Amino acid sequence: MRKRLGFVFWLAVVYLVVLALAAVFADVLPIKDPAETFPGTSKQGPSLSHWFGNDGVGRDVFSRVIYGAQVSLVISTVGTVLALIIGGLLGMVSGYYGSRVDRWLTATLNASLVIPPLILFLALVLFLDSEAKRRIFILVFTFVLLSIAPIARVVRAATLSWAGQDFVLAARTLGARDGRVLFREILPNVAPSFVSYSLIIMAGLIVVEGSVAFLGLSVPPPTPTWGDMINKGRTNLDVAAHISLMPAIVMFVTVLALNFVGDKLQQYFEPRESVL
Amino acid sequence: MSETAAQGSPWAGDPPLLEVGDLRTTFHTPVGPLAAVDGVEWSLRPGARLGVVGESGSGKSVMSRSIMRLLPKSRVTSTGTVNFDGVDMMSLGRRELLEMWGPQLSMVFQDPLGSLNPVMKIGKQVGEGLRVHRDLSARAARSAALELLEEVGIPEPHRRIDEYPHQLSGGMRQRIVIAIALACSPRLLIADEPTTALDVTVQAQILDLLEAERAERDMSLVLITHDLGIVAGRTDEIIVMYAGRIVERASTRTLFRDMKMPYTEALFRSIPKVTDDSHARLEIIGGQPPQMTDLPSGCKFAPRCKYAQDLCYAEEPALIEVPTAVPARSSITDSIDDVESDPAAGVHLYRCFYPVGTPEAAEAFERNIASGRVSEAGVVINPT
Amino acid sequence: MAGSGNAHLRPEALLSARDLVVEFPAAGGRTVHAVSGVSLDLEEGETLGLVGESGCGKSTTGRAILQLPRPTSGTVQLDGQELTELDEDAIRDVRPRLQMIYQDPISSLNPRRRVRDIIAEPLFIALENVSRRTAMAVWQDRIGELLQNMLRRASGVMRIVGLLASVAFVLWILSETVEERAAEPWLGWTQVPAAVIGFPSLALLLLAAAIALLLGLTWVLLAVMLPFSLMSRQFGEVSSAVGLAGVVVTTGASAFLLWRTWSSFGGWAQWLNSGGLSLLTAVLAVWLVLSMVKPERAGASGVATTLSAMVVLQVFYVAGLDGGIKLAVLVASAVIDTLLFRWVLRCYRANRDAERERAEPRVREVLEYVGINPDDALDRRPWEFSGGQAQRLSIARALVSVPQVIICDEPVSSLDVSVQAQILNLLEDLKNLMGLTLVFIAHDLAVVKNVSDRVAVMYLGKLCEVSEPDAMFAQPAHPYTELLLAAIPQPDPEAELGTERIGGELPSPMDPPSGCRFRTRCPLAAERCAAEEPEMREIAPGRFVACHTPLIGEPAPARVDLATNAEGAS
């Protein structure tokens, strides 16, 4: 009885892969320069030469969306991967060792949940990066800091339930060290749940970048970001909705695809099929 | 198979409480249809005790859920008739079923923790059914729940009523589950492996409790288990199931005295008995229960059967009736009542060409040993 | 009744546990007295049945013998070796001799691993633990093994070319001087991702380099202090020399890199721009080599992560280049990386397969012992098996390390009766075949009687009765044993249903009754039972009981002058 991932899943994966490849190779792809202004094309709708139309100053929206994906993808992947490594480790250690280690870690993580994300971000921007030179570090740093606790909690819960299973005890009676038990026995069981969860976090980070851009605090121009593009297009919403709409659609589809892939993977990795 | 089983209504005067006719439940799996229950027929008199015995996967739990109409809606079809005191269960809608569950039929499951709501106080869970079916006020339901807890032997019910399931031991939890099932005084209680998760001592207590409650309420009881030892002293009639079919059905005494089906015999012999010496070799049933999606063509038990001959592989035996030896009333120290509560004493159905205890079976066994199919100890050497 | 004492212990025992006490802290500063002074012993080839209700501490006793967790007090001797005094490392070496089989066969097998790995795991663990203990030797072996592997594996010219090319690539990057790059403005937006990766990974990498440096220095110091001849006698001259050389080189490289990093440090921006990326790549390369030294230890994922990080850095380099050459370098480095990836993966797989191959004959042998066809089973996962088969796998795993004692913790309680018989027969066969010594924990007396040579009945953390099974079952001496016997379901409708039942609940182990622990539920309890704890004593040859008024034999001689309830004895 083989489980199937389904057509939509592969569609989502292909979309994400194409988007990522386009972003990585944007420099060498035959697309327009995102900074170039094409005279007389301001606020023009989609056309054959400019697929997604042009923005308020006549730049090509399509190429800006592709370049904008660089920032979105880097922020979300780097943020998620780091949060995953740190949060996952903390969660596993906390769930496996229990007792005092668990109490301290849980308390610390819960405390970190109390910090209002926006205020933390603003404070970091103000103190470390008032000239917007390292904005992307600050963004990633904040995102990582904020995603650690939720990831750690999910992983801790999963670890707790797996660590109680007899096969963990069995490994210990065989003389296995804690490291081996954690990485060989528990991690393969916990990993699917947090890998799929991380895709959902990733989607969340893309959206957060969008909201931060709305405050004008994302990566500064001339680097295009999706959030920034949506924000800038706001003023022309009545005459040229596509300026905001196109990046918004791409962002929406990306977030949807990530969520969908995450969900499907989680179902797929469920090791035991329901038996009658 | 069904045409013969239909004769199994030897008592004329007393109409049966539950009649199951040609019940078939099929799961539609990706690898094809899986007939978990395949043409089962039986009936139960009010106040009678029926034991259903079989290994895991024999379809006994699916059968009970089909009768209760507790199966999921998608990818399962269930056909046949289930007649509960004149009500056709199979035709009932969701609402009508809700009215049946509780006051008419009720069920106790194997895992007491899984069948209790972990975040609801015990008192509330016990009183819930009463509030729904009897329109009791919260206060009245609580006092009724208290009585029930006391009845099922929960010590300090006043304290326990406000506790949560995880605060109780396994045996106590099963008592709570029984209290919930009994709350609306059902006329039929189906207990699906009620003691499998429990210690031997607690098992005895729970079985005693079920029996006491049954006798007091004149309720019918269906006791589903994999252990012949459990049903031996506590049922009037036993159905043995294998691969979704009834393979033997007889009154409890007849069954144990004169089992005809080789599968029943094998199940019986594999039980370790206190009366045996220590290190006594247990007789085992070789091999595994059959793959339900890929059943052998003839007798489903043939590959594991020590008597099986070519005929058994070629053709599936029908469920046939033997006129049993008259129940030896004298040998038991019981009263007339006791015999009367043994309604199916005259019926003994089995599904085998070489029934245990006949010369044909002995001969078949000899042949199998000679051909090397079966070891001297009676175990099939290479069950496929 | 449930009491203490060691009268039943024998001098010549393979495993002997004395006065085991296990206590757990509970909420509110209370203590759970799970096991309170239990003494057991097993002679070689004997099966000891341990019976009692759930919550009586029988499983805890089994685990305390395994030192998981360690008992609060008491001693456990296996073959004359005292286990409670061993440190964690020594205990790990003993554990393969003391194995365990669990109640739930499915949950005792990791659902994500294949049968071949599950059964071979004890062998792998033993290997790892042995090699850990001689960590120095391993360091050396790793480097030697890497070189050997490289030579053996690098059969194609392509692979050598690939390796040389990547080395050249790293050198090329290193050759970019600080001045050259310092002239450019920092962080064009194409370099932003580089910085993002670099910022956090830099800290990690520097840490790794520092650790490598420290380890290397220690090793060099040790090598200087120990005579070289001593090492070479142990590890062979060539591998010692190669190992030493490798470590010296690695140490030197890490020292150099740290120094470069430090000296060019001047704010993140300047650092990253002025060759910091070059350094990062170089450190990654070192890290990569280190993890390749024993890829199966680092794990495929570890190596792959390192490589990926390197690839990402390469991409950023490429991004910083001028348009024309960009595409060419990109393609070239992609090819090189692919080759590297494949090579590392092959090394990893080769190592893993070699390990598996070495283990396979043993795994097959053991699977056949337990009646499972290895050809069918090796590549399947545990949940594809039925409960009975999974329990056979669990037994196979316990057997693979050739244990002296196996503790079976309710191994048949969750199985169907028919399967239960198969497992019981199998255990009996294996015991005869391999001379195993078993502790068989169960709540079902009929099962225990079938397998045991000696039966111990436990109640609430204490022993009640220890005896031969046949004698015990014919005539139980302890009132608790009698009640347990009455509860067994008889597969005979004409047998009397035992009507005597143990009333009430097991008392809380947080607050056990005084004197005899069973007195609160005992039909024969008298005043003496509350005041005085019964001692284990011999009431008939080979029969020991802890009860003031046993059902057979004489009542215990009174220590305190109290009325004994003698009429209860029969």
Coordinates of C-alpha atoms in Angstrom, one line a residue, chain B:
Chain B
M1 CA -22.8 -20.8 4.2
S2 CA -25.8 -18.7 5.2
E3 CA -28.5 -21.1 4.3
T4 CA -27.5 -23.6 6.9
A5 CA -26.9 -21.1 9.6
A6 CA -30.4 -19.9 9.3
Q7 CA -31.7 -23.0 11.1
G8 CA -30.0 -21.8 14.3
S9 CA -33.1 -20.7 16.1
P10 CA -34.0 -23.7 18.3
W11 CA -36.1 -21.8 20.8
A12 CA -39.5 -21.0 19.6
G13 CA -41.3 -19.2 22.3
D14 CA -38.8 -16.5 23.2
P15 CA -38.2 -14.0 20.4
P16 CA -34.6 -13.2 20.0
L17 CA -33.4 -9.7 21.1
L18 CA -30.8 -9.4 18.4
E19 CA -30.8 -11.2 15.1
V20 CA -27.9 -10.9 12.8
G21 CA -28.4 -12.2 9.3
D22 CA -25.9 -12.6 6.5
L23 CA -23.8 -9.7 7.8
R24 CA -21.0 -8.7 5.4
T25 CA -18.7 -5.8 6.0
T26 CA -16.2 -4.9 3.3
F27 CA -13.4 -2.4 3.5
H28 CA -12.4 -0.9 0.2
T29 CA -8.6 -0.7 0.4
P30 CA -6.2 0.4 -2.3
V31 CA -5.2 -3.2 -2.9
G32 CA -8.8 -4.4 -3.3
P33 CA -11.8 -5.2 -1.2
L34 CA -11.3 -6.7 2.2
A35 CA -14.2 -8.7 3.5
A36 CA -13.6 -8.3 7.2
V37 CA -17.0 -9.9 8.0
D38 CA -18.3 -12.4 5.5
G39 CA -21.8 -13.7 5.9
V40 CA -22.2 -14.0 9.7
E41 CA -25.5 -15.1 11.2
W42 CA -26.5 -15.5 14.8
S43 CA -29.1 -14.5 17.2
L44 CA -29.3 -13.7 20.9
R45 CA -32.0 -14.2 23.4
P46 CA -32.8 -11.5 26.0
G47 CA -30.6 -12.1 29.0
A48 CA -28.3 -14.5 27.2
R49 CA -24.5 -14.4 27.2
L50 CA -22.6 -14.9 24.0
G51 CA -18.9 -15.2 23.6
V52 CA -17.1 -14.3 20.4
V53 CA -13.7 -15.8 20.1
G54 CA -10.9 -15.4 17.5
E55 CA -7.4 -14.1 16.9
S56 CA -6.8 -10.5 16.0
G57 CA -7.9 -9.8 12.5
S58 CA -10.6 -12.5 12.6
G59 CA -13.3 -9.8 12.2
K60 CA -14.8 -10.1 15.6
S61 CA -14.4 -6.4 16.4
V62 CA -15.5 -5.3 13.0
M63 CA -18.6 -7.4 13.4
S64 CA -19.5 -5.8 16.7
R65 CA -19.0 -2.3 15.2
S66 CA -21.1 -3.3 12.2
I67 CA -23.9 -4.3 14.5
M68 CA -23.6 -1.0 16.5
R69 CA -23.3 0.9 13.2
L70 CA -20.1 2.4 14.5
L71 CA -18.1 2.0 11.3
P72 CA -16.8 5.0 9.3
K73 CA -18.9 6.0 6.4
S74 CA -16.3 6.2 3.7
R75 CA -14.8 3.1 2.0
V76 CA -16.8 0.6 4.0
T77 CA -19.9 -1.1 3.0
S78 CA -22.0 -3.2 5.4
T79 CA -24.9 -5.3 4.2
G80 CA -27.2 -7.9 5.7
T81 CA -29.8 -7.6 8.4
V82 CA -29.3 -6.6 12.0
N83 CA -32.6 -6.8 13.8
F84 CA -32.6 -5.5 17.3
D85 CA -36.0 -6.2 19.0
G86 CA -37.9 -5.5 15.8
V87 CA -35.8 -2.5 14.8
D88 CA -33.8 -2.8 11.7
M89 CA -30.5 -1.3 12.7
M90 CA -29.2 -1.1 9.2
S91 CA -31.9 1.3 8.1
L92 CA -31.6 3.7 11.0
G93 CA -30.4 7.3 10.4
R94 CA -27.9 9.1 12.6
R95 CA -30.6 10.6 14.9
E96 CA -32.3 7.3 15.5
L97 CA -29.0 5.6 16.1
L98 CA -28.2 8.1 18.8
E99 CA -31.4 7.1 20.5
M100 CA -30.5 3.4 20.3
W101 CA -27.0 3.9 21.7
G102 CA -27.3 3.9 25.4
P103 CA -30.8 2.8 26.3
Q104 CA -30.8 -0.1 23.9
L105 CA -27.3 -1.1 23.0
S106 CA -24.0 -0.1 24.5
M107 CA -20.4 -1.0 24.2
V108 CA -17.3 -1.4 26.3
F109 CA -13.9 -1.1 24.5
Q110 CA -10.5 -2.7 25.1
D111 CA -8.6 0.5 26.0
P112 CA -10.3 2.3 28.9
L113 CA -8.0 5.3 28.6
G114 CA -8.8 5.7 24.9
S115 CA -12.5 5.6 25.4
L116 CA -12.6 8.2 28.2
N117 CA -12.4 11.9 27.6
P118 CA -9.1 13.0 29.3
V119 CA -10.3 16.5 30.1
M120 CA -13.7 15.8 31.4
K121 CA -14.5 14.9 35.0
I122 CA -15.6 11.4 35.6
G123 CA -18.9 12.3 37.0
K124 CA -19.8 14.4 34.0
Q125 CA -18.9 11.6 31.6
V126 CA -20.9 9.1 33.5
G127 CA -23.9 11.4 33.8
E128 CA -23.7 12.6 30.2
G129 CA -25.8 9.8 28.7
L130 CA -28.5 10.2 31.3
R131 CA -28.8 13.9 30.6
V132 CA -29.2 13.2 26.9
H133 CA -31.5 10.2 27.1
R134 CA -33.5 10.9 30.3
D135 CA -33.5 14.7 30.2
L136 CA -32.1 14.7 33.7
S137 CA -30.9 18.0 35.3
A138 CA -27.2 18.4 36.0
R139 CA -27.9 17.7 39.7
A140 CA -29.9 14.6 39.1
A141 CA -27.4 13.3 36.6
R142 CA -24.7 13.8 39.2
S143 CA -26.4 11.9 41.9
A144 CA -27.3 9.1 39.4
A145 CA -23.6 9.0 38.3
L146 CA -22.7 8.7 42.0
E147 CA -24.9 5.7 42.4
L148 CA -23.5 4.1 39.3
L149 CA -19.9 4.6 40.4
E150 CA -20.8 3.0 43.7
E151 CA -22.5 0.2 41.8
V152 CA -19.5 -0.6 39.7
G153 CA -17.3 -0.8 42.8
I154 CA -15.4 2.5 42.7
P155 CA -14.1 3.2 46.2
E156 CA -14.8 6.6 47.6
P157 CA -17.2 7.6 44.7
H158 CA -17.7 11.1 46.3
R159 CA -14.1 11.9 45.7
R160 CA -13.6 10.1 42.4
I161 CA -16.6 11.7 40.8
D162 CA -14.6 15.0 40.5
E163 CA -11.4 13.4 39.3
Y164 CA -10.1 13.0 35.8
P165 CA -9.5 9.6 34.0
H166 CA -5.7 9.7 34.3
Q167 CA -5.9 9.8 38.1
L168 CA -7.3 6.3 38.1
S169 CA -5.7 2.9 37.7
G170 CA -6.4 0.8 34.6
G171 CA -9.0 -1.4 36.4
M172 CA -10.8 1.6 37.8
R173 CA -10.9 3.2 34.4
Q174 CA -12.5 0.1 32.9
R175 CA -15.1 0.3 35.8
I176 CA -15.8 3.9 34.8
V177 CA -16.3 2.8 31.1
I178 CA -18.6 0.1 32.3
A179 CA -20.5 2.6 34.4
I180 CA -20.9 4.9 31.4
A181 CA -22.1 2.0 29.2
L182 CA -24.6 0.9 31.9
A183 CA -25.9 4.4 32.7
C184 CA -29.0 4.2 30.5
S185 CA -29.6 0.5 31.4
P186 CA -29.0 -0.9 27.9
R187 CA -30.7 -4.2 26.9
L188 CA -27.6 -5.4 25.2
L189 CA -24.0 -4.8 26.2
I190 CA -21.2 -5.6 23.8
A191 CA -17.8 -5.9 25.6
D192 CA -15.0 -5.9 23.0
E193 CA -11.9 -7.3 24.7
P194 CA -12.8 -5.6 28.0
T195 CA -9.9 -7.1 30.0
T196 CA -7.1 -7.5 27.5
A197 CA -5.2 -4.5 28.7
L198 CA -5.6 -5.5 32.4
D199 CA -3.9 -7.7 35.0
V200 CA -5.3 -11.2 35.7
T201 CA -6.6 -10.2 39.1
V202 CA -8.3 -7.1 37.7
Q203 CA -9.6 -9.1 34.8
A204 CA -11.4 -11.4 37.2
Q205 CA -12.9 -8.5 39.0
I206 CA -14.1 -6.8 35.8
L207 CA -15.6 -10.0 34.5
D208 CA -17.3 -10.6 37.8
L209 CA -18.7 -7.1 37.7
L210 CA -20.0 -7.5 34.1
E211 CA -21.7 -10.8 35.1
A212 CA -23.3 -9.3 38.2
E213 CA -24.6 -6.3 36.3
R214 CA -25.9 -8.5 33.6
A215 CA -27.8 -10.7 36.0
E216 CA -29.2 -7.8 37.9
R217 CA -30.5 -5.9 34.9
D218 CA -31.4 -9.0 32.8
M219 CA -29.3 -7.6 30.1
S220 CA -27.8 -9.5 27.2
L221 CA -24.1 -9.6 26.9
V222 CA -21.7 -10.2 24.0
L223 CA -18.2 -10.8 25.2
I224 CA -15.6 -10.6 22.6
T225 CA -12.1 -11.9 23.3
H226 CA -9.2 -13.9 22.0
D227 CA -8.9 -16.0 25.1
L228 CA -11.1 -19.1 25.3
G229 CA -10.3 -19.2 29.0
I230 CA -12.3 -16.0 29.6
V231 CA -15.5 -17.1 27.9
A232 CA -15.5 -20.6 29.3
G233 CA -17.1 -19.9 32.6
R234 CA -19.1 -16.8 31.7
T235 CA -21.1 -17.4 28.6
D236 CA -24.0 -19.6 27.4
E237 CA -23.0 -19.8 23.8
I238 CA -19.8 -19.3 21.9
I239 CA -19.1 -18.3 18.4
V240 CA -15.6 -18.9 17.1
M241 CA -14.5 -16.7 14.2
Y242 CA -11.8 -17.0 11.6
A243 CA -11.2 -14.9 8.6
G244 CA -14.5 -13.0 9.0
R245 CA -16.5 -16.2 9.2
I246 CA -18.1 -18.2 11.9
V247 CA -16.3 -21.5 12.0
E248 CA -17.9 -23.0 15.0
R249 CA -20.9 -22.2 17.1
A250 CA -22.2 -24.1 20.1
S251 CA -23.3 -23.8 23.6
T252 CA -20.4 -23.3 25.9
R253 CA -20.5 -26.7 27.5
T254 CA -20.9 -28.5 24.2
L255 CA -18.1 -26.6 22.7
F256 CA -15.6 -27.4 25.4
R257 CA -16.8 -31.0 25.7
D258 CA -17.0 -31.8 22.0
M259 CA -15.2 -29.2 19.8
K260 CA -15.5 -30.1 16.2
M261 CA -13.5 -27.4 14.4
P262 CA -9.8 -28.0 14.3
Y263 CA -9.2 -24.2 14.8
T264 CA -11.1 -24.2 18.1
E265 CA -9.2 -27.2 19.2
A266 CA -5.9 -25.5 18.3
L267 CA -6.9 -22.3 20.1
F268 CA -7.8 -24.3 23.2
R269 CA -4.6 -26.3 23.2
S270 CA -2.4 -23.2 22.9
I271 CA -3.6 -21.8 26.3
P272 CA -1.1 -22.5 29.1
K273 CA -3.0 -24.1 31.9
V274 CA -2.2 -24.0 35.6
T275 CA -2.9 -27.6 35.9
D276 CA -0.1 -28.5 33.4
D277 CA 3.4 -29.1 34.7
S278 CA 5.9 -26.3 34.3
H279 CA 7.8 -26.5 31.1
A280 CA 5.0 -28.4 29.5
R281 CA 5.2 -28.0 25.7
L282 CA 2.4 -25.8 24.4
E283 CA 0.7 -26.9 21.2
I284 CA 0.9 -24.0 18.8
I285 CA -0.9 -23.0 15.6
G286 CA 1.8 -22.7 13.0
G287 CA 1.9 -19.7 10.7
Q288 CA 0.0 -16.5 10.7
P289 CA -3.7 -15.6 10.3
P290 CA -4.4 -15.2 6.5
Q291 CA -4.0 -12.0 4.6
M292 CA -7.5 -10.8 4.4
T293 CA -7.0 -9.2 1.0
D294 CA -5.7 -12.5 -0.4
L295 CA -7.6 -15.4 1.2
P296 CA -6.9 -19.0 0.2
S297 CA -9.6 -20.5 -1.9
G298 CA -10.8 -23.5 0.1
C299 CA -11.1 -23.7 3.9
K300 CA -9.5 -20.5 5.2
F301 CA -7.8 -22.4 8.0
A302 CA -6.5 -25.2 5.9
P303 CA -2.9 -23.9 5.5
R304 CA -2.5 -23.9 9.3
C305 CA -4.6 -27.0 10.0
K306 CA -3.1 -30.3 11.0
Y307 CA -6.0 -32.3 9.5
A308 CA -6.2 -30.5 6.2
Q309 CA -6.4 -32.6 3.1
D310 CA -6.6 -31.8 -0.6
L311 CA -10.4 -31.4 -0.4
C312 CA -9.9 -28.6 2.2
Y313 CA -7.7 -26.6 -0.1
A314 CA -10.1 -27.0 -3.0
E315 CA -13.5 -26.3 -1.5
E316 CA -14.7 -24.2 1.4
P317 CA -16.8 -26.3 3.8
A318 CA -20.2 -25.0 4.6
L319 CA -21.4 -24.3 8.1
I320 CA -23.2 -27.5 9.0
E321 CA -25.1 -28.7 12.0
V322 CA -24.4 -31.8 14.0
P323 CA -27.0 -33.2 16.4
T324 CA -24.9 -32.9 19.5
A325 CA -24.9 -35.4 22.3
V326 CA -27.7 -34.4 24.6
P327 CA -26.3 -32.0 27.1
A328 CA -25.3 -34.1 30.1
R329 CA -27.5 -32.4 32.6
S330 CA -26.7 -34.9 35.2
S331 CA -23.0 -34.4 35.2
I332 CA -23.3 -30.9 36.2
T333 CA -24.4 -30.0 39.6
D334 CA -26.9 -27.5 38.3
S335 CA -30.5 -26.9 38.6
I336 CA -33.2 -27.0 35.9
D337 CA -32.9 -23.2 35.6
D338 CA -29.3 -23.5 34.6
V339 CA -30.0 -25.8 31.8
E340 CA -32.8 -23.6 30.5
S341 CA -30.4 -20.7 30.4
D342 CA -28.5 -22.7 27.9
P343 CA -30.8 -22.0 24.9
A344 CA -28.7 -23.2 22.1
A345 CA -27.8 -26.5 23.8
G346 CA -29.1 -28.4 20.8
V347 CA -27.4 -26.5 18.1
H348 CA -23.8 -27.1 17.2
L349 CA -22.6 -25.7 13.9
Y350 CA -19.1 -26.1 12.5
R351 CA -17.3 -25.6 9.2
C352 CA -15.0 -28.6 8.5
F353 CA -14.7 -31.7 6.4
Y354 CA -12.7 -33.5 9.0
P355 CA -14.2 -32.6 12.4
V356 CA -12.1 -33.2 15.4
G357 CA -12.7 -36.5 17.2
T358 CA -13.9 -38.4 14.2
P359 CA -12.1 -41.3 12.7
E360 CA -11.7 -39.4 9.4
A361 CA -9.9 -36.6 11.2
A362 CA -7.5 -39.1 12.9
E363 CA -6.8 -40.7 9.6
A364 CA -6.2 -37.3 7.9
F365 CA -3.8 -36.4 10.7
E366 CA -1.9 -39.7 10.3
R367 CA -1.7 -39.1 6.5
N368 CA -0.3 -35.6 7.1
I369 CA 2.4 -36.9 9.5
A370 CA 3.3 -39.6 7.0
S371 CA 3.6 -37.0 4.1
G372 CA 5.7 -34.8 6.3
R373 CA 3.2 -31.9 6.2
V374 CA 2.7 -31.9 9.9
S375 CA 5.2 -32.6 12.7
E376 CA 4.6 -35.3 15.3
A377 CA 3.6 -32.6 17.7
G378 CA 0.8 -31.6 15.4
V379 CA 2.3 -28.4 14.0
V380 CA 2.1 -27.6 10.3
I381 CA 5.7 -27.5 9.2
N382 CA 5.5 -25.1 6.4
P383 CA 2.3 -23.1 6.6
T384 CA 1.9 -20.8 3.6

